[in-house]
Structure formats: structure tokens, C-alpha cells
JSON list of C-alpha atoms and ligand atoms in Angstrom, two decimals:
[
{"chain": "A", "resi": 1, "resn": "MET", "atom": "CA", "xyz": [10.96, -4.34, -5.71]},
{"chain": "A", "resi": 2, "resn": "SER", "atom": "CA", "xyz": [11.14, -2.36, -2.50]},
{"chain": "A", "resi": 3, "resn": "LEU", "atom": "CA", "xyz": [11.22, 1.24, -1.38]},
{"chain": "A", "resi": 4, "resn": "PRO", "atom": "CA", "xyz": [14.39, 2.88, -0.02]},
{"chain": "A", "resi": 5, "resn": "ALA", "atom": "CA", "xyz": [14.92, 2.06, 3.65]},
{"chain": "A", "resi": 6, "resn": "VAL", "atom": "CA", "xyz": [14.51, 4.66, 6.38]},
{"chain": "A", "resi": 7, "resn": "ALA", "atom": "CA", "xyz": [17.55, 5.29, 8.61]},
{"chain": "A", "resi": 8, "resn": "VAL", "atom": "CA", "xyz": [17.01, 3.96, 12.14]},
{"chain": "A", "resi": 9, "resn": "SER", "atom": "CA", "xyz": [19.28, 4.10, 15.16]},
{"chain": "A", "resi": 10, "resn": "GLN", "atom": "CA", "xyz": [18.80, 0.50, 16.29]},
{"chain": "A", "resi": 11, "resn": "THR", "atom": "CA", "xyz": [18.78, -2.84, 14.54]},
{"chain": "A", "resi": 12, "resn": "PRO", "atom": "CA", "xyz": [15.45, -4.69, 14.61]},
{"chain": "A", "resi": 13, "resn": "GLU", "atom": "CA", "xyz": [17.04, -7.12, 17.12]},
{"chain": "A", "resi": 14, "resn": "GLU", "atom": "CA", "xyz": [18.08, -4.31, 19.47]},
{"chain": "A", "resi": 15, "resn": "ARG", "atom": "CA", "xyz": [14.73, -2.66, 19.15]},
{"chain": "A", "resi": 16, "resn": "PHE", "atom": "CA", "xyz": [12.87, -5.90, 19.92]},
{"chain": "A", "resi": 17, "resn": "ARG", "atom": "CA", "xyz": [15.13, -6.73, 22.86]},
{"chain": "A", "resi": 18, "resn": "GLU", "atom": "CA", "xyz": [14.38, -3.30, 24.31]},
{"chain": "A", "resi": 19, "resn": "PHE", "atom": "CA", "xyz": [10.64, -3.80, 23.77]},
{"chain": "A", "resi": 20, "resn": "LEU", "atom": "CA", "xyz": [10.69, -7.14, 25.61]},
{"chain": "A", "resi": 21, "resn": "ALA", "atom": "CA", "xyz": [12.71, -5.69, 28.48]},
{"chain": "A", "resi": 22, "resn": "SER", "atom": "CA", "xyz": [10.40, -2.70, 28.87]},
{"chain": "A", "resi": 23, "resn": "ARG", "atom": "CA", "xyz": [7.20, -4.74, 29.20]},
{"chain": "A", "resi": 24, "resn": "PRO", "atom": "CA", "xyz": [5.38, -4.67, 32.55]},
{"chain": "A", "resi": 25, "resn": "LYS", "atom": "CA", "xyz": [6.61, -8.24, 32.99]},
{"chain": "A", "resi": 26, "resn": "PRO", "atom": "CA", "xyz": [10.03, -8.12, 31.26]},
{"chain": "A", "resi": 27, "resn": "GLN", "atom": "CA", "xyz": [10.67, -11.04, 28.93]},
{"chain": "A", "resi": 28, "resn": "ARG", "atom": "CA", "xyz": [13.82, -12.72, 27.79]},
{"chain": "A", "resi": 29, "resn": "PHE", "atom": "CA", "xyz": [14.92, -12.40, 24.18]},
{"chain": "A", "resi": 30, "resn": "THR", "atom": "CA", "xyz": [15.39, -16.07, 23.30]},
{"chain": "A", "resi": 31, "resn": "ASP", "atom": "CA", "xyz": [17.74, -17.52, 20.69]},
{"chain": "A", "resi": 32, "resn": "GLN", "atom": "CA", "xyz": [14.75, -18.72, 18.67]},
{"chain": "A", "resi": 33, "resn": "GLN", "atom": "CA", "xyz": [13.32, -15.21, 18.65]},
{"chain": "A", "resi": 34, "resn": "ARG", "atom": "CA", "xyz": [16.65, -13.73, 17.60]},
{"chain": "A", "resi": 35, "resn": "ASP", "atom": "CA", "xyz": [16.85, -16.23, 14.72]},
{"chain": "A", "resi": 36, "resn": "LEU", "atom": "CA", "xyz": [13.33, -15.37, 13.69]},
{"chain": "A", "resi": 37, "resn": "VAL", "atom": "CA", "xyz": [13.83, -11.59, 13.77]},
{"chain": "A", "resi": 38, "resn": "ALA", "atom": "CA", "xyz": [17.08, -11.93, 11.80]},
{"chain": "A", "resi": 39, "resn": "HIS", "atom": "CA", "xyz": [15.31, -14.11, 9.22]},
{"chain": "A", "resi": 40, "resn": "ILE", "atom": "CA", "xyz": [12.33, -11.75, 8.84]},
{"chain": "A", "resi": 41, "resn": "PHE", "atom": "CA", "xyz": [14.45, -8.61, 8.49]},
{"chain": "A", "resi": 42, "resn": "ALA", "atom": "CA", "xyz": [17.12, -10.11, 6.22]},
{"chain": "A", "resi": 43, "resn": "ARG", "atom": "CA", "xyz": [15.17, -8.86, 3.21]},
{"chain": "A", "resi": 44, "resn": "HIS", "atom": "CA", "xyz": [12.03, -6.91, 2.52]},
{"chain": "A", "resi": 45, "resn": "LYS", "atom": "CA", "xyz": [9.13, -9.19, 1.77]},
{"chain": "A", "resi": 46, "resn": "HIS", "atom": "CA", "xyz": [5.43, -9.50, 2.45]},
{"chain": "A", "resi": 47, "resn": "PHE", "atom": "CA", "xyz": [4.52, -12.83, 4.01]},
{"chain": "A", "resi": 48, "resn": "ASP", "atom": "CA", "xyz": [1.72, -14.64, 5.76]},
{"chain": "A", "resi": 49, "resn": "THR", "atom": "CA", "xyz": [2.28, -17.08, 8.61]},
{"chain": "A", "resi": 50, "resn": "ASP", "atom": "CA", "xyz": [2.13, -20.19, 6.41]},
{"chain": "A", "resi": 51, "resn": "GLU", "atom": "CA", "xyz": [4.70, -18.77, 3.98]},
{"chain": "A", "resi": 52, "resn": "LEU", "atom": "CA", "xyz": [6.99, -17.86, 6.86]},
{"chain": "A", "resi": 53, "resn": "LEU", "atom": "CA", "xyz": [6.70, -21.35, 8.37]},
{"chain": "A", "resi": 54, "resn": "ALA", "atom": "CA", "xyz": [7.47, -22.98, 5.00]},
{"chain": "A", "resi": 55, "resn": "ASP", "atom": "CA", "xyz": [10.41, -20.60, 4.55]},
{"chain": "A", "resi": 56, "resn": "LEU", "atom": "CA", "xyz": [11.84, -21.43, 7.97]},
{"chain": "A", "resi": 57, "resn": "ASP", "atom": "CA", "xyz": [11.42, -25.12, 7.19]},
{"chain": "A", "resi": 58, "resn": "ARG", "atom": "CA", "xyz": [13.39, -24.73, 3.95]},
{"chain": "A", "resi": 59, "resn": "ALA", "atom": "CA", "xyz": [16.08, -22.76, 5.78]},
{"chain": "A", "resi": 60, "resn": "LYS", "atom": "CA", "xyz": [16.27, -25.64, 8.31]},
{"chain": "A", "resi": 61, "resn": "LYS", "atom": "CA", "xyz": [15.51, -23.25, 11.15]},
{"chain": "A", "resi": 62, "resn": "ASN", "atom": "CA", "xyz": [14.18, -25.08, 14.14]},
{"chain": "A", "resi": 63, "resn": "ILE", "atom": "CA", "xyz": [11.64, -22.62, 15.51]},
{"chain": "A", "resi": 64, "resn": "SER", "atom": "CA", "xyz": [8.39, -23.94, 16.91]},
{"chain": "A", "resi": 65, "resn": "ARG", "atom": "CA", "xyz": [5.10, -22.92, 15.36]},
{"chain": "A", "resi": 66, "resn": "ALA", "atom": "CA", "xyz": [3.90, -21.52, 18.71]},
{"chain": "A", "resi": 67, "resn": "THR", "atom": "CA", "xyz": [7.01, -19.32, 18.98]},
{"chain": "A", "resi": 68, "resn": "VAL", "atom": "CA", "xyz": [6.45, -18.03, 15.45]},
{"chain": "A", "resi": 69, "resn": "TYR", "atom": "CA", "xyz": [2.83, -17.09, 16.18]},
{"chain": "A", "resi": 70, "resn": "ARG", "atom": "CA", "xyz": [3.62, -15.47, 19.53]},
{"chain": "A", "resi": 71, "resn": "THR", "atom": "CA", "xyz": [6.66, -13.59, 18.21]},
{"chain": "A", "resi": 72, "resn": "LEU", "atom": "CA", "xyz": [4.76, -12.21, 15.20]},
{"chain": "A", "resi": 73, "resn": "LEU", "atom": "CA", "xyz": [2.16, -10.69, 17.54]},
{"chain": "A", "resi": 74, "resn": "LYS", "atom": "CA", "xyz": [4.89, -9.15, 19.67]},
{"chain": "A", "resi": 75, "resn": "LEU", "atom": "CA", "xyz": [6.73, -7.80, 16.62]},
{"chain": "A", "resi": 76, "resn": "VAL", "atom": "CA", "xyz": [3.52, -6.02, 15.61]},
{"chain": "A", "resi": 77, "resn": "GLU", "atom": "CA", "xyz": [3.06, -4.68, 19.12]},
{"chain": "A", "resi": 78, "resn": "ALA", "atom": "CA", "xyz": [6.69, -3.50, 19.15]},
{"chain": "A", "resi": 79, "resn": "GLY", "atom": "CA", "xyz": [6.13, -1.57, 15.91]},
{"chain": "A", "resi": 80, "resn": "LEU", "atom": "CA", "xyz": [8.55, -3.70, 13.92]},
{"chain": "A", "resi": 81, "resn": "LEU", "atom": "CA", "xyz": [5.97, -5.36, 11.72]},
{"chain": "A", "resi": 82, "resn": "ARG", "atom": "CA", "xyz": [2.64, -4.21, 10.44]},
{"chain": "A", "resi": 83, "resn": "ARG", "atom": "CA", "xyz": [-0.35, -6.41, 9.65]},
{"chain": "A", "resi": 84, "resn": "ILE", "atom": "CA", "xyz": [-2.24, -5.94, 6.42]},
{"chain": "A", "resi": 85, "resn": "GLU", "atom": "CA", "xyz": [-5.60, -7.63, 6.01]},
{"chain": "A", "resi": 86, "resn": "ILE", "atom": "CA", "xyz": [-6.31, -8.70, 2.44]},
{"chain": "A", "resi": 87, "resn": "GLY", "atom": "CA", "xyz": [-9.67, -10.44, 2.37]},
{"chain": "A", "resi": 88, "resn": "VAL", "atom": "CA", "xyz": [-9.27, -13.48, 4.63]},
{"chain": "A", "resi": 89, "resn": "ARG", "atom": "CA", "xyz": [-5.47, -13.37, 4.42]},
{"chain": "A", "resi": 90, "resn": "THR", "atom": "CA", "xyz": [-3.26, -11.55, 6.93]},
{"chain": "A", "resi": 91, "resn": "VAL", "atom": "CA", "xyz": [0.07, -10.43, 5.55]},
{"chain": "A", "resi": 92, "resn": "TYR", "atom": "CA", "xyz": [3.01, -9.03, 7.50]},
{"chain": "A", "resi": 93, "resn": "ASP", "atom": "CA", "xyz": [5.14, -6.18, 6.27]},
{"chain": "A", "resi": 94, "resn": "HIS", "atom": "CA", "xyz": [8.22, -4.41, 7.67]},
{"chain": "A", "resi": 95, "resn": "ASP", "atom": "CA", "xyz": [7.29, -1.29, 9.59]},
{"chain": "A", "resi": 96, "resn": "TYR", "atom": "CA", "xyz": [10.52, -0.44, 11.41]},
{"chain": "A", "resi": 97, "resn": "GLY", "atom": "CA", "xyz": [13.22, 1.07, 9.18]},
{"chain": "A", "resi": 98, "resn": "TYR", "atom": "CA", "xyz": [10.86, 1.09, 6.24]},
{"chain": "A", "resi": 99, "resn": "PRO", "atom": "CA", "xyz": [8.83, 4.02, 4.89]},
{"chain": "A", "resi": 100, "resn": "GLN", "atom": "CA", "xyz": [5.07, 4.21, 5.16]},
{"chain": "A", "resi": 101, "resn": "HIS", "atom": "CA", "xyz": [3.53, 3.04, 1.92]},
{"chain": "A", "resi": 102, "resn": "GLU", "atom": "CA", "xyz": [0.38, 1.75, 0.24]},
{"chain": "A", "resi": 103, "resn": "HIS", "atom": "CA", "xyz": [-0.26, -1.43, -1.74]},
{"chain": "A", "resi": 104, "resn": "LEU", "atom": "CA", "xyz": [-1.80, -2.53, -5.01]},
{"chain": "A", "resi": 105, "resn": "VAL", "atom": "CA", "xyz": [-2.77, -6.16, -4.50]},
{"chain": "A", "resi": 106, "resn": "CYS", "atom": "CA", "xyz": [-3.46, -8.53, -7.39]},
{"chain": "A", "resi": 107, "resn": "GLU", "atom": "CA", "xyz": [-6.33, -10.82, -6.49]},
{"chain": "A", "resi": 108, "resn": "ARG", "atom": "CA", "xyz": [-5.29, -13.34, -9.12]},
{"chain": "A", "resi": 109, "resn": "CYS", "atom": "CA", "xyz": [-1.58, -13.93, -8.49]},
{"chain": "A", "resi": 110, "resn": "GLY", "atom": "CA", "xyz": [-1.15, -12.27, -5.10]},
{"chain": "A", "resi": 111, "resn": "THR", "atom": "CA", "xyz": [1.49, -9.78, -6.26]},
{"chain": "A", "resi": 112, "resn": "MET", "atom": "CA", "xyz": [1.77, -6.76, -3.97]},
{"chain": "A", "resi": 113, "resn": "ILE", "atom": "CA", "xyz": [3.05, -3.53, -5.49]},
{"chain": "A", "resi": 114, "resn": "GLU", "atom": "CA", "xyz": [4.22, -0.92, -3.01]},
{"chain": "A", "resi": 115, "resn": "PHE", "atom": "CA", "xyz": [3.82, 2.75, -3.73]},
{"chain": "A", "resi": 116, "resn": "GLN", "atom": "CA", "xyz": [3.89, 6.16, -2.11]},
{"chain": "A", "resi": 117, "resn": "HIS", "atom": "CA", "xyz": [1.98, 9.16, -3.31]},
{"chain": "A", "resi": 118, "resn": "PRO", "atom": "CA", "xyz": [2.20, 12.64, -1.75]},
{"chain": "A", "resi": 119, "resn": "ALA", "atom": "CA", "xyz": [-1.38, 13.50, -2.74]},
{"chain": "A", "resi": 120, "resn": "ILE", "atom": "CA", "xyz": [-2.69, 10.52, -0.72]},
{"chain": "A", "resi": 121, "resn": "ASP", "atom": "CA", "xyz": [-0.64, 11.56, 2.32]},
{"chain": "A", "resi": 122, "resn": "ALA", "atom": "CA", "xyz": [-1.92, 15.13, 2.01]},
{"chain": "A", "resi": 123, "resn": "ALA", "atom": "CA", "xyz": [-5.56, 14.02, 1.64]},
{"chain": "A", "resi": 124, "resn": "LEU", "atom": "CA", "xyz": [-5.35, 11.70, 4.67]},
{"chain": "A", "resi": 125, "resn": "ARG", "atom": "CA", "xyz": [-3.66, 14.41, 6.75]},
{"chain": "A", "resi": 126, "resn": "GLN", "atom": "CA", "xyz": [-6.50, 16.75, 5.86]},
{"chain": "A", "resi": 127, "resn": "VAL", "atom": "CA", "xyz": [-9.21, 14.19, 6.70]},
{"chain": "A", "resi": 128, "resn": "ALA", "atom": "CA", "xyz": [-7.54, 13.42, 10.03]},
{"chain": "A", "resi": 129, "resn": "ALA", "atom": "CA", "xyz": [-7.31, 17.14, 10.85]},
{"chain": "A", "resi": 130, "resn": "GLU", "atom": "CA", "xyz": [-11.01, 17.63, 10.05]},
{"chain": "A", "resi": 131, "resn": "HIS", "atom": "CA", "xyz": [-11.84, 14.95, 12.61]},
{"chain": "A", "resi": 132, "resn": "ASN", "atom": "CA", "xyz": [-9.30, 16.23, 15.11]},
{"chain": "A", "resi": 133, "resn": "PHE", "atom": "CA", "xyz": [-7.81, 12.76, 14.77]},
{"chain": "A", "resi": 134, "resn": "ARG", "atom": "CA", "xyz": [-4.17, 11.97, 15.45]},
{"chain": "A", "resi": 135, "resn": "SER", "atom": "CA", "xyz": [-3.06, 9.47, 12.84]},
{"chain": "A", "resi": 136, "resn": "ASP", "atom": "CA", "xyz": [-0.42, 6.85, 13.63]},
{"chain": "A", "resi": 137, "resn": "GLY", "atom": "CA", "xyz": [-0.12, 5.80, 10.03]},
{"chain": "A", "resi": 138, "resn": "HIS", "atom": "CA", "xyz": [-2.02, 4.30, 7.17]},
{"chain": "A", "resi": 139, "resn": "SER", "atom": "CA", "xyz": [-1.74, 1.47, 4.70]},
{"chain": "A", "resi": 140, "resn": "LEU", "atom": "CA", "xyz": [-4.17, 1.55, 1.82]},
{"chain": "A", "resi": 141, "resn": "VAL", "atom": "CA", "xyz": [-4.92, -1.67, -0.01]},
{"chain": "A", "resi": 142, "resn": "VAL", "atom": "CA", "xyz": [-6.12, -1.33, -3.58]},
{"chain": "A", "resi": 143, "resn": "ARG", "atom": "CA", "xyz": [-7.48, -4.66, -4.88]},
{"chain": "A", "resi": 144, "resn": "GLY", "atom": "CA", "xyz": [-7.53, -5.60, -8.55]},
{"chain": "A", "resi": 145, "resn": "THR", "atom": "CA", "xyz": [-5.47, -7.37, -11.21]},
{"chain": "A", "resi": 146, "resn": "CYS", "atom": "CA", "xyz": [-1.84, -6.64, -12.07]},
{"chain": "A", "resi": 147, "resn": "ALA", "atom": "CA", "xyz": [-0.39, -5.85, -15.52]},
{"chain": "A", "resi": 148, "resn": "ASP", "atom": "CA", "xyz": [0.84, -9.43, -16.06]},
{"chain": "A", "resi": 149, "resn": "CYS", "atom": "CA", "xyz": [-2.54, -10.95, -15.22]},
{"chain": "A", "resi": 150, "resn": "ASN", "atom": "CA", "xyz": [-4.30, -8.37, -17.40]},
{"chain": "A", "resi": 151, "resn": "ALA", "atom": "CA", "xyz": [-1.98, -9.21, -20.29]},
{"chain": "A", "resi": 152, "resn": "ALA", "atom": "CA", "xyz": [-2.63, -12.95, -19.80]},
{"chain": "A", "resi": 153, "resn": "THR", "atom": "CA", "xyz": [-6.37, -12.33, -19.83]},
{"chain": "A", "resi": 154, "resn": "SER", "atom": "CA", "xyz": [-6.32, -10.28, -23.04]},
{"chain": "A", "resi": 155, "resn": "ALA", "atom": "CA", "xyz": [-4.01, -12.83, -24.71]},
{"chain": "A", "resi": 156, "resn": "ARG", "atom": "CA", "xyz": [-6.53, -15.57, -23.83]},
{"chain": "A", "resi": 157, "resn": "ARG", "atom": "CA", "xyz": [-9.32, -13.42, -25.17]},
{"chain": "A", "resi": 158, "resn": "ARG", "atom": "CA", "xyz": [-7.47, -12.90, -28.46]},
{"chain": "A", "resi": 159, "resn": "LEU", "atom": "CA", "xyz": [-7.02, -16.68, -28.72]},
{"chain": "A", "resi": 160, "resn": "VAL", "atom": "CA", "xyz": [-10.74, -17.33, -28.25]},
{"chain": "A", "resi": 161, "resn": "MET", "atom": "CA", "xyz": [-11.83, -14.71, -30.80]},
{"chain": "B", "resi": 1, "resn": "LIG", "atom": "ZN1", "xyz": [-1.45, -10.65, -10.97]},
{"chain": "B", "resi": 2, "resn": "LIG", "atom": "ZN1", "xyz": [4.58, -3.30, 1.75]}
]
């Protein structure tokens, strides 16, 4: 389940190449990095580093762990990915070509439900304005339990009673 994409003028690869070239010390866009960016942006998904590494392993992609770590940091810096902290876990989410959104996170099964709500945007705009603060974006995380986990819990309860 994902939100409708936002139209962008460049592909994530082009955008990242440009970012690397425009750094104070320009860097080369390596084949491993291109593979990694293509893999990450092939479909919308939230992932942590371990999941990504396992995924790359399954896909038989030969990208070193160090390259994965370094590239993730650069992708965040380039505005292509966004980091979301959920307790001790850090999850990456598409930022480029994807609308700003919030998350409901199930603490039992890890499901992340994306949503947008105009009233939240309006409230945050107002708060920022009151503080003369220029917002670059937001990503609310609401922790709790999802419908499936709630249903499982009440089914168990019915069984016990
Ligand atoms: Zn759940
Ligand atoms: Zn998301």
C-alpha cells in the first residue's frame, strides 16, 4: 500500500549522480551505487539496513556492506531517502518523488501504515509560523497496534474466557 508518486524531473539515479558531482570534493557514481539506487527505488518500501542487506543477498547483488552503509547516508543527505527513528530501529523511506506523509507503526508486527491528513499539515504550518520557523518537512510516527494484531488479541481473549 503506497501513496501516489509525485512527478519529478529526474530519475533517482540522475539526481544522485548530480549530488555526488556537486559535492565540494566531487565523487564518482560507481556501478555498485547505481545498482543499489536502482534496487531501492524499484518499489516503495520501508526498510532498515539489515533488511536491505538480506534483500540484496537474495537478489544476488554483490554490494559490500560498507558501500551500503555509506550510500544510505549519502542518499539521505541528497534528499532521496528519509530516516525514520522508531524506538531503537532506523527505517529508510523514499523521500524523492514521493509525497510527504506520516506513519502509524505497529509495535507488535512492525507494519507501517502511511497516511496524509490536511488538518495535520495545517496545524504544523501554524505551529511553525508561531515560532517563525521554516519547516523542511515532517514525518509523524504514531506507535500502537494495528487492526490485525488487535483482532488477534481479542480472538485470544475470547478463547481464554
Ligand atoms: Zn500489527
Ligand atoms: Zn512511509
